Coordinates of C-alpha atoms in Angstrom, one line a residue:
M1 CA 0.0 0.0 0.0
V2 CA 1.3 3.4 -0.9
E3 CA 2.2 5.8 1.9
I4 CA 0.1 8.9 1.4
T5 CA 0.8 12.4 2.6
F6 CA -1.5 15.1 1.4
E7 CA 0.4 18.3 0.6
F8 CA -1.0 21.7 -0.4
D9 CA 1.6 24.4 -1.0
A10 CA 0.6 28.0 -1.5
F11 CA 1.6 29.5 -4.8
S12 CA 3.0 26.1 -5.9
F13 CA 1.6 23.1 -7.7
D14 CA 4.2 20.7 -6.3
G15 CA 1.9 19.2 -3.6
I16 CA -1.1 19.1 -5.9
C17 CA 0.7 17.4 -8.7
R18 CA 2.1 14.8 -6.4
T19 CA -1.6 14.0 -5.6
V20 CA -3.4 14.3 -8.9
P21 CA -2.2 14.3 -12.5
L22 CA -3.4 17.7 -13.7
T23 CA -2.8 18.7 -17.4
L24 CA -0.1 21.2 -16.4
C25 CA 1.9 18.8 -14.1
P26 CA 4.1 17.4 -16.8
I27 CA 5.4 20.9 -17.8
I28 CA 5.6 22.5 -14.4
G29 CA 8.2 22.4 -11.6
R30 CA 11.3 20.5 -12.6
D31 CA 12.4 19.9 -16.1
E32 CA 10.8 16.5 -16.3
G33 CA 7.6 17.8 -14.6
I34 CA 5.9 16.4 -11.5
V35 CA 4.7 12.8 -11.4
P36 CA 1.9 11.9 -9.0
V37 CA 2.3 9.2 -6.3
C38 CA -0.5 7.1 -7.8
Y39 CA -2.4 7.5 -11.0
S40 CA -4.8 5.5 -13.2
R41 CA -3.4 2.7 -15.2
N42 CA -3.0 3.0 -19.0
V43 CA -4.5 0.9 -21.8
E44 CA -3.2 0.1 -25.3
L45 CA -5.5 1.0 -28.2
A46 CA -4.3 0.6 -31.8
D47 CA -0.7 0.6 -30.7
N48 CA -1.2 3.8 -28.7
L49 CA -1.2 4.2 -25.0
I50 CA -4.3 5.9 -23.6
F51 CA -4.1 7.4 -20.2
Q52 CA -7.0 7.7 -17.8
P53 CA -9.4 5.4 -19.8
A54 CA -12.2 5.7 -17.3
T55 CA -12.0 9.5 -17.4
L56 CA -12.0 9.3 -21.2
I57 CA -15.4 7.5 -21.1
I58 CA -16.9 10.1 -18.7
D59 CA -15.6 12.9 -20.9
V60 CA -17.3 11.4 -23.9
V61 CA -20.6 11.1 -21.9
A62 CA -20.2 14.7 -20.7
I63 CA -19.7 16.0 -24.2
V64 CA -22.9 14.2 -25.3
M65 CA -24.8 15.5 -22.3
V66 CA -23.6 19.1 -22.8
G67 CA -24.7 18.8 -26.5
F68 CA -28.2 17.9 -25.4
M69 CA -28.4 20.7 -22.8
T70 CA -27.1 23.3 -25.2
Y71 CA -29.7 22.2 -27.8
H72 CA -32.5 22.6 -25.3
I73 CA -31.3 26.0 -24.1
R74 CA -31.1 27.2 -27.7
S75 CA -34.7 25.9 -28.3
K76 CA -36.1 28.2 -25.6
Y77 CA -36.2 31.2 -27.8
T78 CA -38.0 33.6 -25.3
A79 CA -36.2 32.4 -22.1
V80 CA -34.3 35.0 -20.1
G81 CA -30.5 34.8 -20.6
R82 CA -30.7 32.2 -23.3
K83 CA -27.8 33.5 -25.4
E84 CA -25.7 34.3 -22.4
M85 CA -26.1 30.8 -20.9
V86 CA -25.3 29.2 -24.3
T87 CA -22.0 31.0 -24.2
F88 CA -21.1 29.3 -20.9
F89 CA -22.0 25.9 -22.2
Y90 CA -19.9 26.4 -25.4
L91 CA -16.9 27.3 -23.2
Y92 CA -17.4 24.3 -21.0
L93 CA -17.7 22.1 -24.0
L94 CA -14.4 23.3 -25.5
T95 CA -12.8 22.8 -22.1
L96 CA -14.0 19.2 -21.9
I97 CA -12.7 18.4 -25.4
L98 CA -9.3 19.9 -24.8
E99 CA -9.0 18.3 -21.3
M100 CA -9.9 14.9 -22.8
L101 CA -7.2 15.2 -25.5
L102 CA -4.5 16.3 -23.0
I103 CA -5.2 14.1 -20.0
T104 CA -5.6 10.9 -22.0
G105 CA -2.3 11.4 -23.9
I106 CA -4.0 11.8 -27.3
I107 CA -1.8 14.9 -27.5
P108 CA 1.5 13.5 -26.3
Q109 CA 3.2 15.1 -23.4
S110 CA 6.5 15.0 -25.3
S111 CA 5.0 17.1 -28.1
P112 CA 6.1 20.8 -28.3
A113 CA 2.4 21.6 -28.9
Y114 CA 1.4 20.1 -25.6
Q115 CA 2.2 23.3 -23.6
W116 CA 0.3 25.4 -26.0
F117 CA -2.8 23.3 -25.8
T118 CA -2.5 23.2 -22.0
A119 CA -2.3 27.0 -22.0
V120 CA -5.5 27.2 -24.1
Q121 CA -7.2 24.7 -21.8
L122 CA -6.3 26.7 -18.7
G123 CA -7.5 29.9 -20.3
L124 CA -10.9 28.2 -21.2
V125 CA -11.3 27.0 -17.6
T126 CA -10.9 30.5 -16.1
S127 CA -13.1 32.1 -18.9
S128 CA -15.8 29.5 -18.2
F129 CA -15.9 30.4 -14.5
W130 CA -16.0 34.1 -15.5
C131 CA -18.8 33.5 -18.0
L132 CA -20.8 31.6 -15.3
M133 CA -20.4 34.4 -12.8
C134 CA -21.6 37.0 -15.4
N135 CA -24.6 34.8 -16.1
G136 CA -25.4 35.1 -12.4
F137 CA -26.0 38.8 -12.9
V138 CA -28.2 38.5 -16.0
G139 CA -31.3 37.9 -13.9
F140 CA -30.9 41.2 -12.2
Q141 CA -31.4 42.9 -15.5
F142 CA -28.6 45.4 -15.2
A143 CA -28.6 45.2 -18.9
E144 CA -31.6 43.7 -20.8
D145 CA -30.8 40.1 -21.6
G146 CA -30.4 39.1 -25.2
T147 CA -29.3 42.6 -26.3
P148 CA -25.9 43.2 -27.9
L149 CA -24.8 45.0 -24.7
S150 CA -25.6 42.0 -22.5
V151 CA -24.4 39.3 -24.9
W152 CA -21.3 40.8 -26.3
S153 CA -20.1 42.3 -23.0
I154 CA -20.0 38.7 -21.6
R155 CA -18.4 37.3 -24.8
I156 CA -15.7 39.9 -25.1
S157 CA -14.9 39.9 -21.4
S158 CA -14.7 36.1 -21.4
F159 CA -12.3 36.3 -24.4
L160 CA -10.1 38.8 -22.6
I161 CA -10.0 36.6 -19.5
F162 CA -9.1 33.7 -21.8
L163 CA -6.2 35.7 -23.3
L164 CA -4.9 36.9 -20.0
T165 CA -4.9 33.4 -18.4
G166 CA -3.6 31.8 -21.5
F167 CA -0.7 34.3 -21.7
I168 CA 0.2 33.7 -18.0
A169 CA 0.2 30.0 -18.6
I170 CA 2.3 29.9 -21.7
A171 CA 4.7 32.5 -20.2
T172 CA 5.1 30.3 -17.2
F173 CA 5.7 27.2 -19.3
V174 CA 8.4 28.8 -21.6
E175 CA 9.7 30.9 -18.7
L176 CA 9.2 34.3 -20.4
G177 CA 10.6 37.2 -18.5
S178 CA 10.0 36.9 -14.7
F179 CA 7.7 33.9 -15.2
S180 CA 9.2 30.6 -14.1
R181 CA 8.1 26.9 -14.2
R182 CA 9.5 26.4 -10.7
S183 CA 7.6 29.3 -9.2
P184 CA 4.2 29.5 -11.0
G185 CA 2.7 31.8 -8.4
A186 CA 0.6 33.9 -10.9
L187 CA -0.8 30.8 -12.6
W188 CA -1.6 29.2 -9.2
V189 CA -3.6 32.3 -8.2
F190 CA -5.7 32.2 -11.3
Y191 CA -6.2 28.4 -11.3
I192 CA -7.0 28.1 -7.6
I193 CA -8.1 31.5 -6.2
I194 CA -9.6 33.5 -9.0
N195 CA -11.7 30.5 -10.3
G196 CA -12.9 29.9 -6.8
I197 CA -14.0 33.5 -6.3
F198 CA -15.9 33.5 -9.6
F199 CA -17.7 30.3 -8.5
I200 CA -18.6 31.6 -5.1
I201 CA -19.9 34.9 -6.5
Y202 CA -22.2 33.0 -8.9
V203 CA -23.7 30.9 -6.1
I204 CA -24.3 33.9 -3.8
S205 CA -25.8 36.0 -6.6
Q206 CA -28.3 33.2 -7.5
I207 CA -29.3 32.7 -3.8
V208 CA -30.0 36.4 -3.6
L209 CA -31.9 36.3 -6.9
V210 CA -34.2 33.5 -5.8
L211 CA -34.9 35.0 -2.4
K212 CA -35.7 38.5 -3.6
S213 CA -37.3 37.9 -7.0
L214 CA -39.0 34.5 -7.1
D215 CA -41.9 33.1 -5.1
D216 CA -40.7 29.6 -5.6
R217 CA -37.9 28.4 -3.4
W218 CA -37.3 25.0 -5.1
P219 CA -34.5 26.4 -7.3
L220 CA -32.4 26.8 -4.2
G221 CA -32.2 23.0 -4.1
D222 CA -30.6 23.0 -7.6
I223 CA -28.1 25.6 -6.4
L224 CA -27.3 23.6 -3.3
F225 CA -26.8 20.3 -5.2
G226 CA -24.7 22.0 -7.8
F227 CA -22.5 23.6 -5.1
C228 CA -22.1 20.3 -3.2
F229 CA -21.3 18.3 -6.4
F230 CA -18.5 20.8 -7.3
I231 CA -17.0 20.9 -3.8
F232 CA -17.1 17.0 -3.5
G233 CA -15.3 16.7 -6.8
Q234 CA -12.6 19.1 -5.8
V235 CA -12.1 17.4 -2.4
L236 CA -12.0 13.9 -4.0
M237 CA -9.5 15.0 -6.5
Y238 CA -7.1 17.2 -4.5
I239 CA -7.2 15.3 -1.1
F240 CA -8.3 11.7 -1.7
S241 CA -7.0 11.0 -5.2
V242 CA -4.1 8.8 -4.0
I243 CA -6.3 6.9 -1.5
I244 CA -8.9 6.2 -4.2
C245 CA -6.2 5.2 -6.7
D246 CA -4.5 2.8 -4.3
S247 CA -7.7 1.3 -3.0
V248 CA -9.0 0.3 -6.5
K249 CA -5.7 -1.0 -7.8
H250 CA -5.0 2.0 -10.1
Y251 CA -8.2 1.6 -12.2
I252 CA -9.4 5.1 -11.4
D253 CA -8.2 8.1 -9.4
G254 CA -9.5 11.4 -8.2
T255 CA -9.6 12.8 -11.7
F256 CA -12.4 10.4 -12.6
F257 CA -14.6 11.6 -9.7
N258 CA -13.8 15.2 -10.3
T259 CA -15.0 14.9 -13.9
V260 CA -18.2 13.2 -12.8
C261 CA -18.9 15.7 -10.1
T262 CA -18.2 18.7 -12.3
L263 CA -20.6 17.3 -15.0
L264 CA -23.3 16.9 -12.3
A265 CA -22.7 20.4 -11.1
V266 CA -23.0 21.8 -14.6
M267 CA -26.2 19.8 -15.0
M268 CA -27.5 21.4 -11.9
V269 CA -26.7 24.8 -13.4
Y270 CA -28.7 23.8 -16.4
K271 CA -31.6 22.5 -14.3
Y272 CA -31.6 25.6 -12.2
W273 CA -31.7 27.9 -15.2
D274 CA -34.4 25.8 -16.8
S275 CA -36.6 25.8 -13.7
I276 CA -36.6 29.6 -13.3
T277 CA -37.3 30.2 -17.0
K278 CA -39.9 27.4 -17.6
E279 CA -43.2 29.2 -16.7
D280 CA -42.3 32.8 -15.8
L281 CA -40.0 33.8 -18.6
E282 CA -39.6 37.4 -17.4
F283 CA -38.0 36.8 -14.1
S284 CA -36.0 39.7 -12.8
V285 CA -35.9 42.0 -9.8
G286 CA -38.9 43.9 -11.1
T287 CA -41.1 40.8 -11.5
K288 CA -43.2 41.3 -8.4
Q289 CA -44.2 44.8 -9.5
N290 CA -45.4 43.4 -12.8
V291 CA -47.5 40.9 -10.9
W292 CA -49.1 43.7 -8.8
D293 CA -49.9 45.7 -12.0
N294 CA -51.6 42.7 -13.5
K295 CA -53.7 42.3 -10.4
E296 CA -54.8 45.9 -10.5
L297 CA -55.9 45.5 -14.2
M298 CA -57.8 42.4 -13.2
A299 CA -59.5 44.3 -10.4
D300 CA -60.6 47.0 -12.8
D301 CA -62.1 44.5 -15.2
E302 CA -63.9 42.7 -12.4
L303 CA -65.3 46.0 -11.1
D304 CA -66.6 47.0 -14.6
G305 CA -68.1 43.5 -15.0
N306 CA -69.9 43.8 -11.6
H307 CA -71.3 47.2 -12.6
R308 CA -72.8 45.9 -15.8
N309 CA -74.2 42.9 -14.0
S310 CA -76.0 45.2 -11.6
M311 CA -77.8 47.1 -14.5
T312 CA -81.2 46.1 -15.6
P313 CA -81.7 44.7 -19.2
L314 CA -83.3 48.0 -20.2
Q315 CA -80.3 50.0 -18.9
Q316 CA -77.9 47.7 -20.8
Y317 CA -79.9 48.0 -24.1
T318 CA -78.8 50.7 -26.5
P319 CA -81.2 51.5 -29.4
P320 CA -79.6 51.2 -32.9
F321 CA -79.7 54.9 -33.6
A322 CA -79.3 56.2 -30.1
R323 CA -76.4 58.5 -29.3
P324 CA -73.7 56.5 -27.6
P325 CA -71.8 58.0 -24.7
S326 CA -68.7 59.9 -25.5
Q327 CA -65.6 57.7 -26.1
G328 CA -63.0 59.9 -27.7
P329 CA -60.7 62.2 -25.7
G330 CA -61.6 65.8 -25.7
Q331 CA -65.2 65.2 -27.0
Y332 CA -67.8 66.3 -24.5
G333 CA -71.5 67.4 -24.6
P334 CA -72.8 69.2 -27.6
Q335 CA -69.6 68.9 -29.6
Y336 CA -69.7 65.2 -29.6
H337 CA -73.4 64.9 -30.3
Q338 CA -73.1 67.4 -33.2
Q339 CA -70.4 65.2 -34.7
F340 CA -72.5 62.1 -34.3
D341 CA -75.5 63.8 -36.0
Q342 CA -73.3 64.7 -39.0
Q343 CA -72.2 61.0 -39.3
H344 CA -75.7 59.6 -38.9
P345 CA -78.1 62.1 -40.5
F346 CA -81.0 59.7 -40.4

């Protein structure tokens, strides 16, 4: 049995990479990278070694599931935040595809392109978290959803976050300027701290949105489950990966459970968005005011209907050539009746 010591070093991936095989671990730290204590066994397929075969299967399942969810979101043409939410799912889909290619060895770690694809994947991860956080504010209607201001502000800002994170990653890998593979502090901050902050802000904003804007409290359950799934995945990967790997004879490790839990968390994000846009499509901070306005209009209609019901049939009857009451603005008394006589001389 492998002796296990969990390590977590601030501003360093050394302890993390000795626990779980992240995509950046082979090109960080020492020249040969950092090898985890225990990792999933490989399989040979068509004379090629495939790493993390169980995780590869989950990635394929996740890609199919994200495709279905994206299609359903696109089909809800009048739903609030449809275009904004689709942007998040596109980013998550691209992240899944790149992570699958990197972690399974389809893109070899010895290839010069590996560090570039890894930088792109890390940039997509951070931009996905940023896009998710921005989607959390769409329901507050700071900018009307679906408009160019709302859609393109999220897309452009996500692209800028992608460029910034990708630049920090590739600069760290090639040791550009003051960046160093042995001291990847800036990359660690974005990967661990910044992504976590974006996620927490999204969760808090959605709790506030549900409590202040919706009468239904059931969507809180979707938020809670999504939060728990994500946290469980992180804990299983960063803390218990070696324990899991050693217990099941290297068939799976923490990466497998992190992929599963992240997919479940994203599915809860989809379920939450679908539940709050299913019946009441115009959910926002001002929804309750609109409800009260509708009630006032209904009250006026009921009052008018009660007044007519209280009239006798003779009072309700209007002769064919009688002068109807004034209906147009500014037409009162003799002026209106004179106009009526001119239109109906007989």
